[in-house]
PDB file of C-alpha atoms in Angstrom:
ATOM      1  CA  MET A1131       0.000   0.000   0.000  1.00  0.00           C
ATOM      2  CA  LEU A1132       1.562   3.262  -1.122  1.00  0.00           C
ATOM      3  CA  HIS A1133       1.708   6.072   1.417  1.00  0.00           C
ATOM      4  CA  PRO A1134      -0.125   9.138   0.062  1.00  0.00           C
ATOM      5  CA  ALA A1135       2.669  11.474   1.261  1.00  0.00           C
ATOM      6  CA  ALA A1136       5.447   9.640  -0.630  1.00  0.00           C
ATOM      7  CA  PRO A1137       8.068  10.445  -1.799  1.00  0.00           C
ATOM      8  CA  PHE A1138       9.329  11.724   1.527  1.00  0.00           C
ATOM      9  CA  ALA A1139      11.722  14.628   2.110  1.00  0.00           C
ATOM     10  CA  ASP A1140      13.230  12.805   5.094  1.00  0.00           C
ATOM     11  CA  ALA A1141      16.102  10.580   3.925  1.00  0.00           C
ATOM     12  CA  ASP A1142      15.318   7.732   6.335  1.00  0.00           C
ATOM     13  CA  LEU A1143      11.645   7.594   5.411  1.00  0.00           C
ATOM     14  CA  GLU A1144      12.392   7.719   1.709  1.00  0.00           C
ATOM     15  CA  PHE A1145      14.980   4.924   2.095  1.00  0.00           C
ATOM     16  CA  LEU A1146      12.339   2.722   3.758  1.00  0.00           C
ATOM     17  CA  ASN A1147       9.698   3.705   1.216  1.00  0.00           C
ATOM     18  CA  ALA A1148      11.926   3.067  -1.813  1.00  0.00           C
ATOM     19  CA  ASN A1149      13.046  -0.352  -0.615  1.00  0.00           C
ATOM     20  CA  GLN A1150       9.540  -1.454   0.359  1.00  0.00           C
ATOM     21  CA  GLN A1151       8.245  -0.427  -3.071  1.00  0.00           C
ATOM     22  CA  ALA A1152      11.102  -2.223  -4.801  1.00  0.00           C
ATOM     23  CA  GLU A1153      10.387  -5.458  -2.903  1.00  0.00           C
ATOM     24  CA  ALA A1154       6.608  -5.375  -3.275  1.00  0.00           C
ATOM     25  CA  ASP A1155       4.934  -7.768  -5.683  1.00  0.00           C
ATOM     26  CA  VAL A1156       2.004  -5.403  -6.191  1.00  0.00           C
ATOM     27  CA  LEU A1157       1.685  -1.674  -5.488  1.00  0.00           C
ATOM     28  CA  VAL A1158      -1.751  -0.286  -4.628  1.00  0.00           C
ATOM     29  CA  GLY A1159      -2.842   3.174  -3.524  1.00  0.00           C
ATOM     30  CA  TRP A1160      -5.314   5.985  -4.007  1.00  0.00           C
ATOM     31  CA  ALA A1161      -3.157   9.139  -4.212  1.00  0.00           C
ATOM     32  CA  PRO A1162      -3.807  11.399  -7.235  1.00  0.00           C
ATOM     33  CA  HIS A1163      -0.469  10.482  -8.801  1.00  0.00           C
ATOM     34  CA  LEU A1164       0.648   6.842  -8.625  1.00  0.00           C
ATOM     35  CA  PRO A1165       3.653   5.062 -10.160  1.00  0.00           C
ATOM     36  CA  PRO A1166       2.834   3.589 -13.594  1.00  0.00           C
ATOM     37  CA  THR A1167       2.835   0.020 -12.240  1.00  0.00           C
ATOM     38  CA  ALA A1168       0.565   0.772  -9.266  1.00  0.00           C
ATOM     39  CA  ARG A1169      -3.116  -0.108  -9.107  1.00  0.00           C
ATOM     40  CA  ARG A1170      -5.717   2.337  -7.916  1.00  0.00           C
ATOM     41  CA  VAL A1171      -7.441   0.749  -4.910  1.00  0.00           C
ATOM     42  CA  ASN A1172      -9.498   2.685  -2.387  1.00  0.00           C
ATOM     43  CA  ALA A1173     -10.966   0.746   0.514  1.00  0.00           C
ATOM     44  CA  ALA A1174     -13.163   3.681   1.528  1.00  0.00           C
ATOM     45  CA  THR A1175     -14.958   3.952  -1.830  1.00  0.00           C
ATOM     46  CA  GLY A1176     -14.464   0.356  -3.005  1.00  0.00           C
ATOM     47  CA  GLU A1177     -12.706   1.444  -6.192  1.00  0.00           C
ATOM     48  CA  GLY A1178     -10.528  -1.378  -7.502  1.00  0.00           C
ATOM     49  CA  VAL A1179     -11.008  -3.599  -4.434  1.00  0.00           C
ATOM     50  CA  ALA A1180     -13.014  -6.378  -6.104  1.00  0.00           C
ATOM     51  CA  GLU A1181     -10.568  -6.674  -9.011  1.00  0.00           C
ATOM     52  CA  TRP A1182      -7.579  -6.762  -6.650  1.00  0.00           C
ATOM     53  CA  LEU A1183      -9.159  -9.448  -4.445  1.00  0.00           C
ATOM     54  CA  ASP A1184     -10.125 -11.525  -7.493  1.00  0.00           C
ATOM     55  CA  GLU A1185      -6.466 -11.613  -8.550  1.00  0.00           C
ATOM     56  CA  ILE A1186      -5.302 -12.555  -5.046  1.00  0.00           C
ATOM     57  CA  LEU A1187      -7.884 -15.337  -4.628  1.00  0.00           C
ATOM     58  CA  ALA A1188      -7.138 -16.687  -8.087  1.00  0.00           C
ATOM     59  CA  GLY A1189      -3.448 -16.954  -7.249  1.00  0.00           C
ATOM     60  CA  ALA A1190      -2.630 -14.840 -10.285  1.00  0.00           C
ATOM     61  CA  LEU A1191      -0.190 -12.514  -8.540  1.00  0.00           C
ATOM     62  CA  PRO A1192       3.534 -13.214  -8.112  1.00  0.00           C
ATOM     63  CA  VAL A1193       4.866 -13.923  -4.638  1.00  0.00           C
ATOM     64  CA  ALA A1194       8.299 -12.736  -3.448  1.00  0.00           C
ATOM     65  CA  ALA A1195       9.320 -12.067  -7.029  1.00  0.00           C
ATOM     66  CA  ASN A1196      11.585  -9.103  -6.200  1.00  0.00           C
ATOM     67  CA  PRO A1197      14.222 -10.134  -3.647  1.00  0.00           C
ATOM     68  CA  LEU A1198      16.474  -7.284  -2.531  1.00  0.00           C
ATOM     69  CA  THR A1199      20.126  -7.051  -1.667  1.00  0.00           C
ATOM     70  CA  LEU A1200      19.556  -4.884   1.361  1.00  0.00           C
ATOM     71  CA  ASP A1201      21.855  -3.029   3.726  1.00  0.00           C
ATOM     72  CA  TYR A1202      20.142  -4.262   6.883  1.00  0.00           C
ATOM     73  CA  ALA A1203      22.163  -2.010   9.183  1.00  0.00           C
ATOM     74  CA  ARG A1204      21.022   1.018   7.153  1.00  0.00           C
ATOM     75  CA  TYR A1205      17.465  -0.303   7.105  1.00  0.00           C
ATOM     76  CA  ALA A1206      17.496  -0.820  10.872  1.00  0.00           C
ATOM     77  CA  ALA A1207      18.796   2.699  11.440  1.00  0.00           C
ATOM     78  CA  ALA A1208      16.084   4.128   9.185  1.00  0.00           C
ATOM     79  CA  GLU A1209      13.334   2.218  11.000  1.00  0.00           C
ATOM     80  CA  ALA A1210      14.736   3.399  14.321  1.00  0.00           C
ATOM     81  CA  SER A1211      14.147   7.017  13.289  1.00  0.00           C
ATOM     82  CA  LEU A1212      10.439   6.354  13.843  1.00  0.00           C
ATOM     83  CA  ALA A1213       8.716   6.338  17.199  1.00  0.00           C
ATOM     84  CA  TRP A1214       5.862   3.848  17.472  1.00  0.00           C
ATOM     85  CA  LEU A1215       3.041   4.412  19.952  1.00  0.00           C
ATOM     86  CA  ASN A1216       0.158   2.017  20.611  1.00  0.00           C
ATOM     87  CA  ALA A1217      -2.418   2.563  23.328  1.00  0.00           C
ATOM     88  CA  ARG A1218      -5.874   1.597  24.517  1.00  0.00           C
ATOM     89  CA  VAL A1219      -7.687   3.758  27.038  1.00  0.00           C
ATOM     90  CA  THR A1220     -11.102   3.508  28.682  1.00  0.00           C
ATOM     91  CA  VAL A1221     -12.812   6.871  28.973  1.00  0.00           C
ATOM     92  CA  ARG A1222     -15.694   7.966  31.195  1.00  0.00           C
ATOM     93  CA  ALA A1223     -16.844  11.315  29.831  1.00  0.00           C
ATOM     94  CA  THR A1224     -18.421  14.045  31.947  1.00  0.00           C
ATOM     95  CA  PRO A1225     -20.779  15.179  30.518  1.00  0.00           C
ATOM     96  CA  ALA A1226     -21.713  12.397  28.057  1.00  0.00           C
ATOM     97  CA  LEU A1227     -20.213  12.923  24.585  1.00  0.00           C
ATOM     98  CA  SER A1228     -20.622  11.361  21.157  1.00  0.00           C
ATOM     99  CA  PRO A1229     -17.551   9.673  19.641  1.00  0.00           C
ATOM    100  CA  ALA A1230     -17.192  12.645  17.274  1.00  0.00           C
ATOM    101  CA  GLY A1231     -17.461  15.132  20.123  1.00  0.00           C
ATOM    102  CA  LEU A1232     -14.866  13.205  22.086  1.00  0.00           C
ATOM    103  CA  ILE A1233     -12.122  12.555  19.548  1.00  0.00           C
ATOM    104  CA  GLY A1234     -12.684  15.443  17.104  1.00  0.00           C
ATOM    105  CA  PRO A1235     -10.961  18.076  19.272  1.00  0.00           C
ATOM    106  CA  LEU A1236      -8.393  15.504  20.424  1.00  0.00           C
ATOM    107  CA  LEU A1237      -7.422  14.682  16.837  1.00  0.00           C
ATOM    108  CA  ASP A1238      -7.098  18.384  15.965  1.00  0.00           C
ATOM    109  CA  ARG A1239      -4.711  18.928  18.863  1.00  0.00           C
ATOM    110  CA  LEU A1240      -2.641  15.834  18.075  1.00  0.00           C
ATOM    111  CA  SER A1241      -2.329  16.911  14.439  1.00  0.00           C
ATOM    112  CA  ASP A1242      -0.917  20.226  15.624  1.00  0.00           C
ATOM    113  CA  VAL A1243       1.487  19.008  18.321  1.00  0.00           C
ATOM    114  CA  VAL A1244       2.765  15.555  17.274  1.00  0.00           C
ATOM    115  CA  PRO A1245       5.840  16.241  15.111  1.00  0.00           C
ATOM    116  CA  ASN A1246       6.279  14.647  11.707  1.00  0.00           C
ATOM    117  CA  ILE A1247       3.338  12.222  11.705  1.00  0.00           C
ATOM    118  CA  VAL A1248       3.717   9.352   9.248  1.00  0.00           C
ATOM    119  CA  HIS A1249       0.420   7.872  10.287  1.00  0.00           C
ATOM    120  CA  LEU A1250      -1.991   8.343  13.163  1.00  0.00           C
ATOM    121  CA  LYS A1251      -5.161   6.321  13.702  1.00  0.00           C
ATOM    122  CA  LEU A1252      -7.826   6.905  16.339  1.00  0.00           C
ATOM    123  CA  LEU A1253     -10.829   4.671  16.996  1.00  0.00           C
ATOM    124  CA  ALA A1254     -13.473   5.564  19.584  1.00  0.00           C
ATOM    125  CA  GLN A1255     -16.261   3.089  20.408  1.00  0.00           C
ATOM    126  CA  CYS A1256     -19.296   3.325  22.651  1.00  0.00           C
ATOM    127  CA  ASP A1257     -22.743   1.736  22.838  1.00  0.00           C
ATOM    128  CA  ALA A1258     -24.125   4.365  20.429  1.00  0.00           C
ATOM    129  CA  GLY A1259     -21.560   3.755  17.669  1.00  0.00           C
ATOM    130  CA  TYR A1260     -17.981   4.345  16.683  1.00  0.00           C
ATOM    131  CA  LEU A1261     -15.756   6.814  14.897  1.00  0.00           C
ATOM    132  CA  LYS A1262     -12.460   6.090  13.156  1.00  0.00           C
ATOM    133  CA  ALA A1263     -10.101   8.826  11.999  1.00  0.00           C
ATOM    134  CA  ALA A1264      -6.707   8.702  10.300  1.00  0.00           C
ATOM    135  CA  LEU A1265      -3.934  11.138   9.438  1.00  0.00           C
ATOM    136  CA  THR A1266      -0.988  10.546   7.114  1.00  0.00           C
ATOM    137  CA  ALA A1267       0.855  13.771   8.013  1.00  0.00           C
ATOM    138  CA  SER A1268       0.811  16.512  10.627  1.00  0.00           C
ATOM    139  CA  HIS A1269      -1.477  19.509  10.039  1.00  0.00           C
ATOM    140  CA  THR A1270      -3.665  17.723   7.486  1.00  0.00           C
ATOM    141  CA  GLU A1271      -7.344  16.926   7.200  1.00  0.00           C
ATOM    142  CA  PRO A1272      -8.217  13.486   8.597  1.00  0.00           C
ATOM    143  CA  LYS A1273     -10.004  10.670   6.835  1.00  0.00           C
ATOM    144  CA  VAL A1274     -13.083   9.920   8.958  1.00  0.00           C
ATOM    145  CA  GLU A1275     -15.636   7.126   8.934  1.00  0.00           C
ATOM    146  CA  GLY A1276     -18.183   5.730  11.332  1.00  0.00           C
ATOM    147  CA  THR A1277     -21.313   6.819  13.173  1.00  0.00           C
ATOM    148  CA  LEU A1278     -21.089  10.584  12.872  1.00  0.00           C
ATOM    149  CA  ASP A1279     -24.573  11.016  14.351  1.00  0.00           C
ATOM    150  CA  ALA A1280     -24.071   8.659  17.319  1.00  0.00           C
ATOM    151  CA  SER A1281     -25.786   9.706  20.535  1.00  0.00           C
ATOM    152  CA  PRO A1282     -23.733  10.992  23.481  1.00  0.00           C
ATOM    153  CA  ALA A1283     -22.484   8.324  25.880  1.00  0.00           C
ATOM    154  CA  ARG A1284     -20.530   8.284  29.108  1.00  0.00           C
ATOM    155  CA  ASP A1285     -18.325   5.248  28.477  1.00  0.00           C
ATOM    156  CA  HIS A1286     -15.960   4.962  25.524  1.00  0.00           C
ATOM    157  CA  GLU A1287     -12.937   2.919  24.551  1.00  0.00           C
ATOM    158  CA  ILE A1288     -10.270   4.614  22.461  1.00  0.00           C
ATOM    159  CA  LEU A1289      -7.511   2.939  20.463  1.00  0.00           C
ATOM    160  CA  ILE A1290      -4.637   5.046  19.138  1.00  0.00           C
ATOM    161  CA  ASN A1291      -1.754   4.088  16.896  1.00  0.00           C
ATOM    162  CA  ILE A1292       0.978   6.543  15.849  1.00  0.00           C
ATOM    163  CA  ARG A1293       4.144   6.364  13.760  1.00  0.00           C
ATOM    164  CA  ALA A1294       6.106   9.613  13.772  1.00  0.00           C
ATOM    165  CA  LEU A1295       9.612  10.965  13.353  1.00  0.00           C
ATOM    166  CA  ALA A1296       9.950  11.732  17.031  1.00  0.00           C
ATOM    167  CA  ASP A1297      11.540  10.646  20.279  1.00  0.00           C
ATOM    168  CA  PRO A1298       9.427   7.855  21.853  1.00  0.00           C
ATOM    169  CA  VAL A1299       9.561   9.369  25.349  1.00  0.00           C
ATOM    170  CA  ALA A1300       8.534  12.786  24.025  1.00  0.00           C
ATOM    171  CA  LEU A1301       5.766  11.246  21.908  1.00  0.00           C
ATOM    172  CA  ARG A1302       4.338   9.414  24.908  1.00  0.00           C
ATOM    173  CA  ALA A1303       4.380  12.628  26.963  1.00  0.00           C
ATOM    174  CA  ILE A1304       2.549  14.517  24.205  1.00  0.00           C
ATOM    175  CA  VAL A1305      -0.167  11.871  23.921  1.00  0.00           C
ATOM    176  CA  GLU A1306      -0.667  11.645  27.683  1.00  0.00           C
ATOM    177  CA  SER A1307      -0.862  15.440  27.941  1.00  0.00           C
ATOM    178  CA  GLU A1308      -3.472  15.770  25.169  1.00  0.00           C
ATOM    179  CA  PHE A1309      -5.604  12.921  26.522  1.00  0.00           C
ATOM    180  CA  ALA A1310      -5.496  14.552  29.963  1.00  0.00           C
ATOM    181  CA  LYS A1311      -7.322  17.556  28.462  1.00  0.00           C
ATOM    182  CA  LEU A1312     -10.388  15.431  27.677  1.00  0.00           C
ATOM    183  CA  PRO A1313     -13.397  16.112  29.919  1.00  0.00           C
ATOM    184  CA  ALA A1314     -13.249  12.546  31.171  1.00  0.00           C
ATOM    185  CA  ARG A1315     -11.749  10.101  33.627  1.00  0.00           C
ATOM    186  CA  LEU A1316      -9.093   7.975  31.912  1.00  0.00           C
ATOM    187  CA  THR A1317      -7.983   4.413  32.570  1.00  0.00           C
ATOM    188  CA  TRP A1318      -4.983   3.434  30.465  1.00  0.00           C
ATOM    189  CA  GLN A1319      -5.272  -0.246  29.542  1.00  0.00           C
ATOM    190  CA  THR A1320      -2.074  -0.284  27.490  1.00  0.00           C
ATOM    191  CA  LEU A1321       0.416   2.429  26.534  1.00  0.00           C
ATOM    192  CA  GLN A1322       3.611   1.572  24.649  1.00  0.00           C
ATOM    193  CA  SER A1323       6.028   3.985  23.000  1.00  0.00           C
ATOM    194  CA  PHE A1324       9.247   2.648  21.509  1.00  0.00           C
ATOM    195  CA  ARG A1325      11.569   2.369  18.540  1.00  0.00           C
ATOM    196  CA  PRO A1326      11.294  -0.847  16.490  1.00  0.00           C
ATOM    197  CA  ALA A1327      13.944  -3.504  16.983  1.00  0.00           C
ATOM    198  CA  ALA A1328      16.401  -4.178  14.188  1.00  0.00           C
ATOM    199  CA  PRO A1329      15.202  -6.734  11.609  1.00  0.00           C
ATOM    200  CA  VAL A1330      17.090 -10.038  11.698  1.00  0.00           C
ATOM    201  CA  PRO A1331      17.058 -11.662   8.235  1.00  0.00           C
ATOM    202  CA  TYR A1332      17.184 -15.460   8.299  1.00  0.00           C
ATOM    203  CA  HIS A1333      20.436 -15.585   6.293  1.00  0.00           C
ATOM    204  CA  VAL A1334      22.386 -13.246   8.612  1.00  0.00           C
ATOM    205  CA  THR A1335      24.379 -15.126  11.238  1.00  0.00           C
ATOM    206  CA  SER A1336      26.223 -12.235  12.902  1.00  0.00           C
ATOM    207  CA  PRO A1337      24.227  -9.854  15.093  1.00  0.00           C
ATOM    208  CA  LEU A1338      23.325  -6.411  13.807  1.00  0.00           C
ATOM    209  CA  PRO A1339      24.264  -3.327  15.829  1.00  0.00           C
ATOM    210  CA  GLU A1340      21.975  -3.065  18.845  1.00  0.00           C
ATOM    211  CA  LEU A1341      19.446  -0.238  18.721  1.00  0.00           C
ATOM    212  CA  ARG A1342      18.451   1.450  21.918  1.00  0.00           C
ATOM    213  CA  GLN A1343      14.856   0.818  23.032  1.00  0.00           C
ATOM    214  CA  GLU A1344      13.051   3.638  24.818  1.00  0.00           C
TER     215      GLU A1344
END
């Protein structure tokens, strides 16, 4: 799946993006301008999805046809430039709020204060419905789907997933600070912020340089 913000100005991100594209058997995306070999597939509108799935189910697509000679140390360093954050939090809102009323302002603030977002996904669920929102860059309009007219509710569960060019400790502090501004009592079920570990290809017998986990 092609990232809509590619190609990237950041050298590490563009290194990852270029190698992942080179290794991929099939490129799909929905950005206005796609590489000539890419297929236009949009899960939100359904464009191209049926044709793509027909090819997959028919076994018509190549598998692992583009092996790379990869500098794994460089790849590991590029991946380590990203902070990953995953969290699940139970929210008791006071007063009761709809999913849109709860995460709309939160998403606006995160878009403004999280540096260099590569992707950010928020999902809020309650008995009245759900709302899912996604960003592929800081300071951009989100893609939103779900029950926009859901009734207000007191109890919600929020999932958040972020990849950003940031320090993991700083990213965690930003997220905790912005969630604390919600008019609600929070119970963090999980909250992880870290840099990914170095990949270990099966044919490499000597260890790669250790990357610091935060």
